[in-house]
Coordinates of C-alpha atoms in Angstrom, one line a residue:
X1 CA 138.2 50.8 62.7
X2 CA 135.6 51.2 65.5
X3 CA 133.0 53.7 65.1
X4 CA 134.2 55.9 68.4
X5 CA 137.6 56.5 66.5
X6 CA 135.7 57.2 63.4
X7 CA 133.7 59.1 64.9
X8 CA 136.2 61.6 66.4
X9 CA 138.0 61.6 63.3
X10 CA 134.6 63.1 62.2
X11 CA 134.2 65.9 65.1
X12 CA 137.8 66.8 64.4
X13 CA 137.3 67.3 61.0
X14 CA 134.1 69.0 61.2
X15 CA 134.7 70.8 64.3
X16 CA 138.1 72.3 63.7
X17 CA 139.1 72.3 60.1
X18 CA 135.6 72.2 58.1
X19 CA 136.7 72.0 54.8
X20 CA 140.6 71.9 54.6
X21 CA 141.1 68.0 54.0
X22 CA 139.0 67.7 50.8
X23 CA 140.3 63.7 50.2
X24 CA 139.2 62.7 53.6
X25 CA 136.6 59.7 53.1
X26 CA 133.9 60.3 55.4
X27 CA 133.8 56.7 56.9
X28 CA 137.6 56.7 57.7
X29 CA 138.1 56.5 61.1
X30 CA 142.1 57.2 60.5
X31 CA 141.5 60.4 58.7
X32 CA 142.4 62.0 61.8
X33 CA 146.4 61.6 61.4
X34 CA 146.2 62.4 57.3
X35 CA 144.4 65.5 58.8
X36 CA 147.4 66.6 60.8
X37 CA 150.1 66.0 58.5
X38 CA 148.3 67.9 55.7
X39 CA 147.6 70.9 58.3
X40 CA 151.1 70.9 59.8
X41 CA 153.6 69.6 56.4
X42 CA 151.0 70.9 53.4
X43 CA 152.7 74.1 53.1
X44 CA 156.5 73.0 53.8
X45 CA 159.4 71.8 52.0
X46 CA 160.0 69.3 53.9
X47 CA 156.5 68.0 54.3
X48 CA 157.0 64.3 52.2
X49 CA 158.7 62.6 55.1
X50 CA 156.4 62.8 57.4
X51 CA 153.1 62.8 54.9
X52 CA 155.0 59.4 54.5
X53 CA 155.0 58.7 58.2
X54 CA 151.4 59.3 58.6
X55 CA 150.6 57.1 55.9
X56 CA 152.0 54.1 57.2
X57 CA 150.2 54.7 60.3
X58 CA 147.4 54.7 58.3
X59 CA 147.9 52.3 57.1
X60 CA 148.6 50.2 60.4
X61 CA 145.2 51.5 62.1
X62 CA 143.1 50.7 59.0
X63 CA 144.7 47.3 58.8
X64 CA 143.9 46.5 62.3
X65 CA 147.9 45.3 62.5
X66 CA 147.8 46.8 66.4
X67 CA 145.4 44.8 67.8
X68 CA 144.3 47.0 71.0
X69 CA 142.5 50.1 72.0
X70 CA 145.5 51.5 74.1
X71 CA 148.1 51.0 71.3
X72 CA 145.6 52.7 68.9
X73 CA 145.0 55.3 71.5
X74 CA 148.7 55.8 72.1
X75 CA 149.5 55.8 68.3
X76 CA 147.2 58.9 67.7
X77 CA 148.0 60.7 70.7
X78 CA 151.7 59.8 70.1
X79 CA 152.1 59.2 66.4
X80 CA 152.3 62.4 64.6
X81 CA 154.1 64.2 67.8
X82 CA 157.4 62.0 67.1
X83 CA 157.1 63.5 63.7
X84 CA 156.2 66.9 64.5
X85 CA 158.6 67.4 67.3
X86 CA 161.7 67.0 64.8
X87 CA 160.3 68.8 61.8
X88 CA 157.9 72.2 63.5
X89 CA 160.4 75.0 64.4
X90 CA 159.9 74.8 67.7
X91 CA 161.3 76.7 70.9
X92 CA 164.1 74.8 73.3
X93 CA 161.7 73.9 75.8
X94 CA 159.6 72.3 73.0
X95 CA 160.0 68.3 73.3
X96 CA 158.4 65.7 72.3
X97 CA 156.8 65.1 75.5
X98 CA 156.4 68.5 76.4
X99 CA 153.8 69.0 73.3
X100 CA 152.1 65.5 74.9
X101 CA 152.0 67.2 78.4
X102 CA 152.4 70.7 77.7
X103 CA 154.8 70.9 80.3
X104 CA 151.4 71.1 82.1
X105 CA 150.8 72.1 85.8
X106 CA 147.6 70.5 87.0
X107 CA 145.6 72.9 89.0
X108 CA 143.2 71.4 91.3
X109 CA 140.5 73.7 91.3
X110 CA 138.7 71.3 94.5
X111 CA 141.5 71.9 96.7
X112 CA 141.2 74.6 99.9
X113 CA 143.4 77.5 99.5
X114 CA 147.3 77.6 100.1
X115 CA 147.1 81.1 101.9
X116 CA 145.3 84.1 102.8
X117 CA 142.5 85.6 100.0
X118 CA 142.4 89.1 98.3
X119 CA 140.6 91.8 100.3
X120 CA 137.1 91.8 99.7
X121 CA 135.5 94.5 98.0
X122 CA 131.5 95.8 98.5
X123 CA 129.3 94.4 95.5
X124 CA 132.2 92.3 94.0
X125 CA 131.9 88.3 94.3
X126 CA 133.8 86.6 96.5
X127 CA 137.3 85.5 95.9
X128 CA 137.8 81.6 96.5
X129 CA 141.6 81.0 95.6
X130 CA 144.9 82.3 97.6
X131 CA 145.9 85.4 96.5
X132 CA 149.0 84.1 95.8
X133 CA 147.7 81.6 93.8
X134 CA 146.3 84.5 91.6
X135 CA 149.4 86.7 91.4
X136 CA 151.3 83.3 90.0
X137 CA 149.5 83.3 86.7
X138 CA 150.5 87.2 86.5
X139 CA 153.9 87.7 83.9
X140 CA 155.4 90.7 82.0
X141 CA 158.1 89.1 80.0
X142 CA 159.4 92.2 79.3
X143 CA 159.0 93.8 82.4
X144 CA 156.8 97.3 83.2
X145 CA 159.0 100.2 81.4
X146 CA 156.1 102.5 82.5
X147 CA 155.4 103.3 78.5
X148 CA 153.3 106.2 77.7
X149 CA 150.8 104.5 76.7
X150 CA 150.4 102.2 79.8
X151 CA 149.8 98.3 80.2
X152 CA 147.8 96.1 77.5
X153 CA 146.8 92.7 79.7
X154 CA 146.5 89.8 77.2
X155 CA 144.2 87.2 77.7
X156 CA 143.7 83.5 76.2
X157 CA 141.8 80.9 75.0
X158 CA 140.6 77.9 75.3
X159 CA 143.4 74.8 76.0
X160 CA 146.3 77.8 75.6
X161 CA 148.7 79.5 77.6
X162 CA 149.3 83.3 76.9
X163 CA 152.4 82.7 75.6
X164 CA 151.1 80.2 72.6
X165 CA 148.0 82.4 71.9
X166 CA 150.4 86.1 71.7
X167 CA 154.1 85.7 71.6
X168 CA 154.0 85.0 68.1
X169 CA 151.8 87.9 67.1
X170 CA 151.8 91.4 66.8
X171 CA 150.2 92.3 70.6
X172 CA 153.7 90.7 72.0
X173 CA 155.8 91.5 69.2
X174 CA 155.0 95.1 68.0
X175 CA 152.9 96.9 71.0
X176 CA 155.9 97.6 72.8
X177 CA 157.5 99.7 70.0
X178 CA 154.4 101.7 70.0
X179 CA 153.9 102.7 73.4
X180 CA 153.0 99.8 75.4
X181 CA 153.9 97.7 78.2
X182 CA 152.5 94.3 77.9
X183 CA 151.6 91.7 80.4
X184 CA 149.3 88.8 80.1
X185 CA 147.3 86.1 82.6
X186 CA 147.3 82.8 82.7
X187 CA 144.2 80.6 83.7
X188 CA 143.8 77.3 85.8
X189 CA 144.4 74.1 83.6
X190 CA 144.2 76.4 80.3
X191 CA 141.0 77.4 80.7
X192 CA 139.9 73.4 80.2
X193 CA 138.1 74.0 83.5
X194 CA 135.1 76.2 85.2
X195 CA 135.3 79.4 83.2
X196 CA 134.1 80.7 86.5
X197 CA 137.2 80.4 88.2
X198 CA 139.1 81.7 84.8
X199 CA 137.2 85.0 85.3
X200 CA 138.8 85.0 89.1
X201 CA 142.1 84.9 87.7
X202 CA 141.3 87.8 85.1
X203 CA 139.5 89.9 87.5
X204 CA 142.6 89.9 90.1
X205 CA 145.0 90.2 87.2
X206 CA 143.6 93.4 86.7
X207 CA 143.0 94.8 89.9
X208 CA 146.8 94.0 90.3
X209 CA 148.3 95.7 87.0
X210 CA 145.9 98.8 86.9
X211 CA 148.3 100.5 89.6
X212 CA 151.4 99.4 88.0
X213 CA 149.9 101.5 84.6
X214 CA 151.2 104.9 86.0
X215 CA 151.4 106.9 83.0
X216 CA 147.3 106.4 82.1
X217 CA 146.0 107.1 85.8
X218 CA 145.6 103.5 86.4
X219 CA 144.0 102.3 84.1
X220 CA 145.2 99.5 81.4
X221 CA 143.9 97.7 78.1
X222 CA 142.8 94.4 77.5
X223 CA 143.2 92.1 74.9
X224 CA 141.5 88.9 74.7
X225 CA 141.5 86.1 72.3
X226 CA 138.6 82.8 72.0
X227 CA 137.2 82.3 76.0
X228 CA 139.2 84.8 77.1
X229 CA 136.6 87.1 75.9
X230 CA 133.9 85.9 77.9
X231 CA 136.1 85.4 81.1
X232 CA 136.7 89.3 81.0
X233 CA 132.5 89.5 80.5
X234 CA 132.1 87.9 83.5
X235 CA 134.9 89.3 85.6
X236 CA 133.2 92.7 84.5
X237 CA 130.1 91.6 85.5
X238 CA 130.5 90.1 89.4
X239 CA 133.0 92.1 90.0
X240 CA 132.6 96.2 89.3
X241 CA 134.7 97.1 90.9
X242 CA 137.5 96.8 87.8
X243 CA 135.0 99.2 85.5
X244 CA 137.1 102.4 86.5
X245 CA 140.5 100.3 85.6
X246 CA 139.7 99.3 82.1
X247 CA 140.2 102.0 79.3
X248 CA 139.6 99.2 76.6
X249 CA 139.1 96.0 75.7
X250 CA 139.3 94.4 72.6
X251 CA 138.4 90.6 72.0
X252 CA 139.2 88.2 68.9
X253 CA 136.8 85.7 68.0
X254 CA 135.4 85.7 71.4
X255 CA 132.6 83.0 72.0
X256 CA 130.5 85.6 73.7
X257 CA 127.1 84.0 72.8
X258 CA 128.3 80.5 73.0
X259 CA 129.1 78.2 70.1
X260 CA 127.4 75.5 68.4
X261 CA 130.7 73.0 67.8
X262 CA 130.3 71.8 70.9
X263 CA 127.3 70.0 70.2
X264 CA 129.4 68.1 67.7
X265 CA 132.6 67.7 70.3
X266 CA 131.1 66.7 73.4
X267 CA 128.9 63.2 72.6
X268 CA 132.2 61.9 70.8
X269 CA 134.1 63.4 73.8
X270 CA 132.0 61.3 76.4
X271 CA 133.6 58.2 75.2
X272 CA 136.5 59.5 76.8
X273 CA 134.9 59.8 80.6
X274 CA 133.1 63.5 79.8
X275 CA 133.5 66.7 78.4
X276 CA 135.4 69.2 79.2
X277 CA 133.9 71.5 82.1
X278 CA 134.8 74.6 79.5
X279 CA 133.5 73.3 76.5
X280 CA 130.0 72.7 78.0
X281 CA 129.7 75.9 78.9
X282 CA 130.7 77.4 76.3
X283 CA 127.8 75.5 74.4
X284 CA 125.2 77.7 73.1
X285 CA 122.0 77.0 75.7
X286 CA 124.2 75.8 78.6
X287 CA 123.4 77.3 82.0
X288 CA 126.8 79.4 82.2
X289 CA 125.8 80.9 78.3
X290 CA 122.0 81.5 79.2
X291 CA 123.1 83.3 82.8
X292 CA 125.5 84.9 81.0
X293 CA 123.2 86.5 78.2
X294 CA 120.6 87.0 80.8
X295 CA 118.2 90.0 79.5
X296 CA 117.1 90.8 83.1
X297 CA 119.2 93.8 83.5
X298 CA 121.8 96.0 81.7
X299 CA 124.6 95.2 84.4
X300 CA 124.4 91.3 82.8
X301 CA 127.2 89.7 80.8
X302 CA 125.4 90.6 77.6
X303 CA 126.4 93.7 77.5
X304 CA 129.4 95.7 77.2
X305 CA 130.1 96.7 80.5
X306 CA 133.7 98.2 79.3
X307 CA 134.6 100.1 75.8
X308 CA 134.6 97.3 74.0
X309 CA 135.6 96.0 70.8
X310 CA 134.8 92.8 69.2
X311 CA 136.7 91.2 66.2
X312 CA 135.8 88.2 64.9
X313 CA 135.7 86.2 61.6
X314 CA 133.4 85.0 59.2
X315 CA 135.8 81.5 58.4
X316 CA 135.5 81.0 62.3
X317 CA 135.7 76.8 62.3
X318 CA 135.4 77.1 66.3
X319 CA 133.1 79.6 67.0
X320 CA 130.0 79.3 65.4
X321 CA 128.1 80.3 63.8
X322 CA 128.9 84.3 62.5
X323 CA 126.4 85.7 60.6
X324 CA 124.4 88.4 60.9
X325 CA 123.3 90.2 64.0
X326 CA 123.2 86.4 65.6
X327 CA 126.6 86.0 65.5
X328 CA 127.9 83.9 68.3
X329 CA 130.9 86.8 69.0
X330 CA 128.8 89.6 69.1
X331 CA 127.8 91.9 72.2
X332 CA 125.2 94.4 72.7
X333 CA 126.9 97.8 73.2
X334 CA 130.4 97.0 72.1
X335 CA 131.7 97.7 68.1
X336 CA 131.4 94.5 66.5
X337 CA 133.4 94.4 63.4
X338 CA 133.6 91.5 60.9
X339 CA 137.2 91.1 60.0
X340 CA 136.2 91.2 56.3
X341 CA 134.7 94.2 56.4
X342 CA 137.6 96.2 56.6
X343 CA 140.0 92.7 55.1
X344 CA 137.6 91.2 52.3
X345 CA 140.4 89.5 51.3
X346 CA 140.9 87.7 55.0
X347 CA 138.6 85.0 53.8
X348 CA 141.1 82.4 54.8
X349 CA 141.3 83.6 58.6
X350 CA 139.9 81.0 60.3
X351 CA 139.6 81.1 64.2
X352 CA 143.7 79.8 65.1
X353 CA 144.3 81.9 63.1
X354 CA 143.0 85.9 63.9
X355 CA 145.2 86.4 66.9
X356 CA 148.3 86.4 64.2
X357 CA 146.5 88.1 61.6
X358 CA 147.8 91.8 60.8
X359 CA 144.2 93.3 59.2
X360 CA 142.9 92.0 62.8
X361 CA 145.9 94.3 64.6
X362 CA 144.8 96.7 62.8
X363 CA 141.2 97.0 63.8
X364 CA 142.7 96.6 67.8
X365 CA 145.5 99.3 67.1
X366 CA 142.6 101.7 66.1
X367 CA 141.3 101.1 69.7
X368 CA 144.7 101.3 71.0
X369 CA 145.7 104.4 70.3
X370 CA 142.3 106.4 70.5
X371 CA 141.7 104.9 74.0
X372 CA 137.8 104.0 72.4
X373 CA 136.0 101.6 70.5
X374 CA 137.4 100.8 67.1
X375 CA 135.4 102.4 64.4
X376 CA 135.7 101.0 60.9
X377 CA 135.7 104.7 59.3
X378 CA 139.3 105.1 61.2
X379 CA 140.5 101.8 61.0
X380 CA 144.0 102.2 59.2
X381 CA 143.4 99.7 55.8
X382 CA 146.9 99.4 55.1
X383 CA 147.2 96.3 57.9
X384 CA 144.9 94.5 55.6
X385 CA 147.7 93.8 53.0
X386 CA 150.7 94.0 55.3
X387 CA 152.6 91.0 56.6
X388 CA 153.7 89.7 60.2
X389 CA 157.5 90.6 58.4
X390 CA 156.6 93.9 57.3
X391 CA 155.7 94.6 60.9
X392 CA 158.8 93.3 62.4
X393 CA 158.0 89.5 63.9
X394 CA 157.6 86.2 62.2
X395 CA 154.1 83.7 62.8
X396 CA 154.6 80.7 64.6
X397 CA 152.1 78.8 66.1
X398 CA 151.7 75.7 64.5
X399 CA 153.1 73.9 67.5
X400 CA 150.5 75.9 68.8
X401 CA 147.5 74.9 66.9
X402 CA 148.8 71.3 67.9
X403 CA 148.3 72.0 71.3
X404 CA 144.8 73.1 70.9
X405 CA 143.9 70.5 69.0
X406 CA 144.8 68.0 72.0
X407 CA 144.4 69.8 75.0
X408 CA 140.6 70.0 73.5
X409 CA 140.3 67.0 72.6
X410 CA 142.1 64.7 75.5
X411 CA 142.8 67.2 78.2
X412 CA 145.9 68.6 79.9
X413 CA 146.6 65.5 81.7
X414 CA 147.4 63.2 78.5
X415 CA 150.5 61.9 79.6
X416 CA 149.4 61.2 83.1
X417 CA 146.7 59.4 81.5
X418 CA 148.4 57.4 79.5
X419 CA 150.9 56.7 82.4
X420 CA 148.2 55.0 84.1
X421 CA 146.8 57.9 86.0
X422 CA 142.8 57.6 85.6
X423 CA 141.6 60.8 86.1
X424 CA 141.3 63.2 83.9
X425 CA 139.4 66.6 83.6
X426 CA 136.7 65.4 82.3
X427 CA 132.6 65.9 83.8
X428 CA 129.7 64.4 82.6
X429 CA 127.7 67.6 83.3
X430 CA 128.5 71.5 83.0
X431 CA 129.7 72.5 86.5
X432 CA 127.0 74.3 88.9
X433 CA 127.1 78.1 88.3
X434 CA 128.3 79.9 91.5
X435 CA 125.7 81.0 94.1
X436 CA 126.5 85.0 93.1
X437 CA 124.7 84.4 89.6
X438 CA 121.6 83.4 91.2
X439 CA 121.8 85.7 93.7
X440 CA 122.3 88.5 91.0
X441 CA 119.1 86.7 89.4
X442 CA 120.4 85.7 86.2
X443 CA 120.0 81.8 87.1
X444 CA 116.9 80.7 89.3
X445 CA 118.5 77.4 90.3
X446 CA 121.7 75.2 89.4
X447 CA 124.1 77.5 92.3
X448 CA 126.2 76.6 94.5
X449 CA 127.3 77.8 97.3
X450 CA 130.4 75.8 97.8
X451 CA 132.7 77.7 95.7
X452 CA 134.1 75.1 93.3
X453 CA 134.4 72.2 96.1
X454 CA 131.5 70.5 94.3
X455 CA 133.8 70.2 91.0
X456 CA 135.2 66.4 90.3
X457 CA 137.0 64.8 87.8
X458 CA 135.5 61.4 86.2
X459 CA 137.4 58.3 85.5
X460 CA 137.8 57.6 81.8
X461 CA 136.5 54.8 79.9
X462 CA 140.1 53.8 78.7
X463 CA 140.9 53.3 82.5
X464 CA 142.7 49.1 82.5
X465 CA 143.6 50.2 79.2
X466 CA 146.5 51.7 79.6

C-alpha cells in the first residue's frame, strides 16, 4: 500500500480512536477499514458478517488486486458504507448514499447574498449573509409550547448537523419533559467551513429565538457541543449585543483553546487538495485560536462573556490535550468541570461520545434548572450511574460517528467528488480573519475586509482520477 493511504490510516487511528484497535499493525495502510468494522460491529450480534466483509477488503487492498488509486479511493470511501447501511439501525432517510453525501446541501459561503441583511446593530459586526439565509438553519422539531422554563438553543460540532449531534441524547429527548422548549441551529457546510461565518449563524439564531422565550423575559439557554462552543465565543464576542439574551450556556468538550489533532490531520489531509478551512483553525496557534485567546482585553473570546459552563473529558481523542489548567476546553471565568470529577467512572467517555452521556446531563441539568453556572457541590450524582433508558430515550449515533469520521476526513462534497466534480472544500491555508478582529485589536494583520469573498475551494489531487 502507498504510504499516503498508510499514512491516513495512521491519522485516523491516532487522531480519532487512540487506543481502541489494539491489533492494528502500525505499517498497515488498510487498517483503516478493520478500524471501522471493530468500532461499528465490536459490540453487536451481528457483527461477524461484515468483520468478514472488511476482511476481504483487506485483503484486496493489501494484495494490490485493484490496481488504481480511484478504485482504492472509492473502496474506502464506499466499502464499509454498503455494509453499514444494511446492518446500523438507521432512520428512513438513512441510505447508502445518503451517509456518502449526507444528504448534503453545499453552501457557498463566496456567493453574494440572496436578499436583504439583518438590521444592523451599534458595536455588533456586520452581518454578511441574507437574513433569510440565517432564519433557514433555524428548527424547533417540536415546535415553541412556550414552557416555563423557556427555549434551550442547541448547537453542534464539527462535520455534524444538530440533529446527529442531539436527537439521540438527553437535551432533545428529556428537556422537554422538564420544562423546556428546544430548538437548535444549523451551520454552513457543517461547520467544515470559516468558523467565522458559523458564529453568524449562531449569533442570529439567537437574536431570533430570545423573543420567542416568553416565559424567561427573553432570554434562552444554550447548549453547545465540540466547535459549537467556540462559535458561541465568538458570536458573544463581536456581537454584544446577544449578552442580555443568554441566561446560560453550557458547552461539551468544546475546543475552546484549540486542539492539537490537527497537527496530525491536516499534512495527511493535504494529499487530498487541503485541509479543512475549520480544522485549521481550530489548530492550537492558528490565527483564528490566537485572536481568539487574545489577552488584550476582558471583552476577548477568552473569556466567559455569558454564565458559562464547560464540560469536557479527560478520554477526549479529538480535543486535545485536557489536563490541568491547560486544558484545550477550558475558559477563563466560566465553571470548568472535568466529567470525572463528578463520573470517575466515565473513563470511557471519549469526545463522540459526551453529548449522549447521562453523568454529562447531569452536570448541564444543574445549570439548567438554577439558571447559573454548574457547581460540582450541587451537581445531582445519581446521572453518573443512570442510563440513556432509565431516562426515557435510547443512544444512537453510530451512523453518526460515521459521518464525522468522513465529513472530517473527505469533506461534505464526497459524492460530488467522486462523480467527477473537482472541487472540494478544501484550502491550503486557514481563511483570513474578518477585518472586525483586527479592528477590535486582537489580530495586527491577516483581515479582510471582503467578508468571506476571498474564501476558495482548491482542486484535489485525485482530480483525472475519478
Amino acid at each position: 500500500m502507498s504510504a499516503p493511504w498508510a499514512l491516513i490510516d495512521q491519522v485516523i487511528l491516532k487522531c480519532f480512536y487512540a487506543g481502541i484497535p489494539s491489533r492494528l499493525s502500525s505499517g498497515d495502510g488498510v487498517g483503516f477499514s478493520r478500524l471501522l468494522a471493530r468500532r461499528f460491529f465490536q459490540r453487536r450480534h451481528n457483527a461477524s458478517h461484515c468483520a468478514e466483509i472488511f476482511e476481504y477488503w483487506d485483503y484486496k487492498l493489501s494484495s494490490r488486486r485493484m490496481g488504481f488509486t480511484s478504485w482504492i479511493f472509492v473502496f474506502l470511501l464506499i466499502g464499509p458504507l454498503d455494509c453499514l447501511s444494511t446492518s446500523l439501525p438507521l432512520s428512513k432517510r438513512q441510505t447508502l448514499l445518503d451517509i456518502i453525501s449526507g444528504n448534503d446541501r453545499f453552501y457557498d459561503v463566496t456567493a453574494s447574498p440572496e436578499g436583504p441583511l439583518p438590521p444592523q446593530v451599534p458595536g455588533d459586526a456586520p452581518w454578511t449573509q441574507a437574513e433569510s439565509s440565517y432564519q433557514k438553519m433555524i428548527s424547533c422539531p417540536l415546535g415553541i409550547q412556550n414552557k416555563e422554563r423557556g427555549i434551550v438553543l442547541l448547537v453542534p460540532g464539527t462535520a455534524g448537523s444538530a440533529n446527529e449531534a442531539f436527537k439521540s441524547s438527553a437535551y432533545y429527548q428529556v428537556l422537554p419533559s422538564q420544562g423546556f422548549d428546544v430548538c437548535w441551529v444549523d451551520t454552513p457546510n457543517y461547520s467544515l467551513t470559516d468558523m467565522q461565518l458559523a458564529a453568524e449563524f449562531v449569533a442570529y439564531a439567537i437574536k431570533s429565538l430570545a423573543p420567542q422565550s416568553i416565559n424567561t423575559g427573553g432570554k434562552i439557554n444554550i447548549v453547545s457541543y465540540s466547535q459549537g462552543g467556540p462559535n458561541v465565543q465568538w458570536a458573544s464576542t463581536f456581537w454584544p449585543s446577544i449578552h442580555k439574551l443568554i441566561t446560560g450556556h453550557i458547552s461539551l468538550s468544546p475546543s475552546m483553546r484549540g486542539t492539537l489533532s490537527s497537527l496530525i490531520l491536516c499534512p495527511a489531509s493535504n494529499i487530498a487538495g487541503g485541509c479543512l478551512p475549520s480544522i485549521l483553525q481550530q489548530t492550537k496557534g492558528s490565527n483564528y485560536m490566537n485572536a481568539a485567546n487574545s489577552l488584550k482585553d476582558t471583552r476577548s473570546a477568552a473569556y466567559a462573556l455569558i454564565p458559562t459552563t464547560i464540560i469536557y473529558t479527560l478520554s477526549d481523542e479529538i480535543v486535545t490535550p485536557q489536563l490541568g489548567y491547560s486544558a484545550s476546553s477550558r475558559l477563563i471565568g466560566a465553571s470548568n468541570i472535568v466529567l470525572q470529577s463528578i463520573c470517575p467512572l466515565s473513563f470511557d467517555v471519549d469526545h463522540l461520545g459526551i453529548p449522549g452521556d447521562v453523568g454529562a446531563y447531569g452536570i448541564a441539568l444543574d445549570a439548567l434548572l438554577n439558571g447559573r453556572p454548574a457547581h460540582p457541590s450541587t451537581v445531582d450524582r445519581s446521572y453518573c450511574t443512570k442510563t440513556a433508558a432509565s431516562l426515557g430515550f435510547r443512544l444512537n449515533n453510530a451512523a453518526n460517528d460515521l459521518r464525522f469520521v468522513f465529513r472530517t476526513i473527505f469533506g461534505t462534497r464526497r459524492f460530488q467528488m467522486i462523480s467527477s466534480e473537482l472541487q472540494t472544500l478544501r484550502v491550503p491555508v486557514e481563511p483570513l480573519l474578518q477585518q472586525y478582529v483586527c479592528d477590535r485589536g486582537y489580530a495586527s494583520s491577516g483581515c479582510t475586509r471582503n467578508g468571506f469573498r476571498d474564501s476558495a475551494p482548491t482542486e484535489s489531487i485525485f482530480a483525472g482520477l475519478l
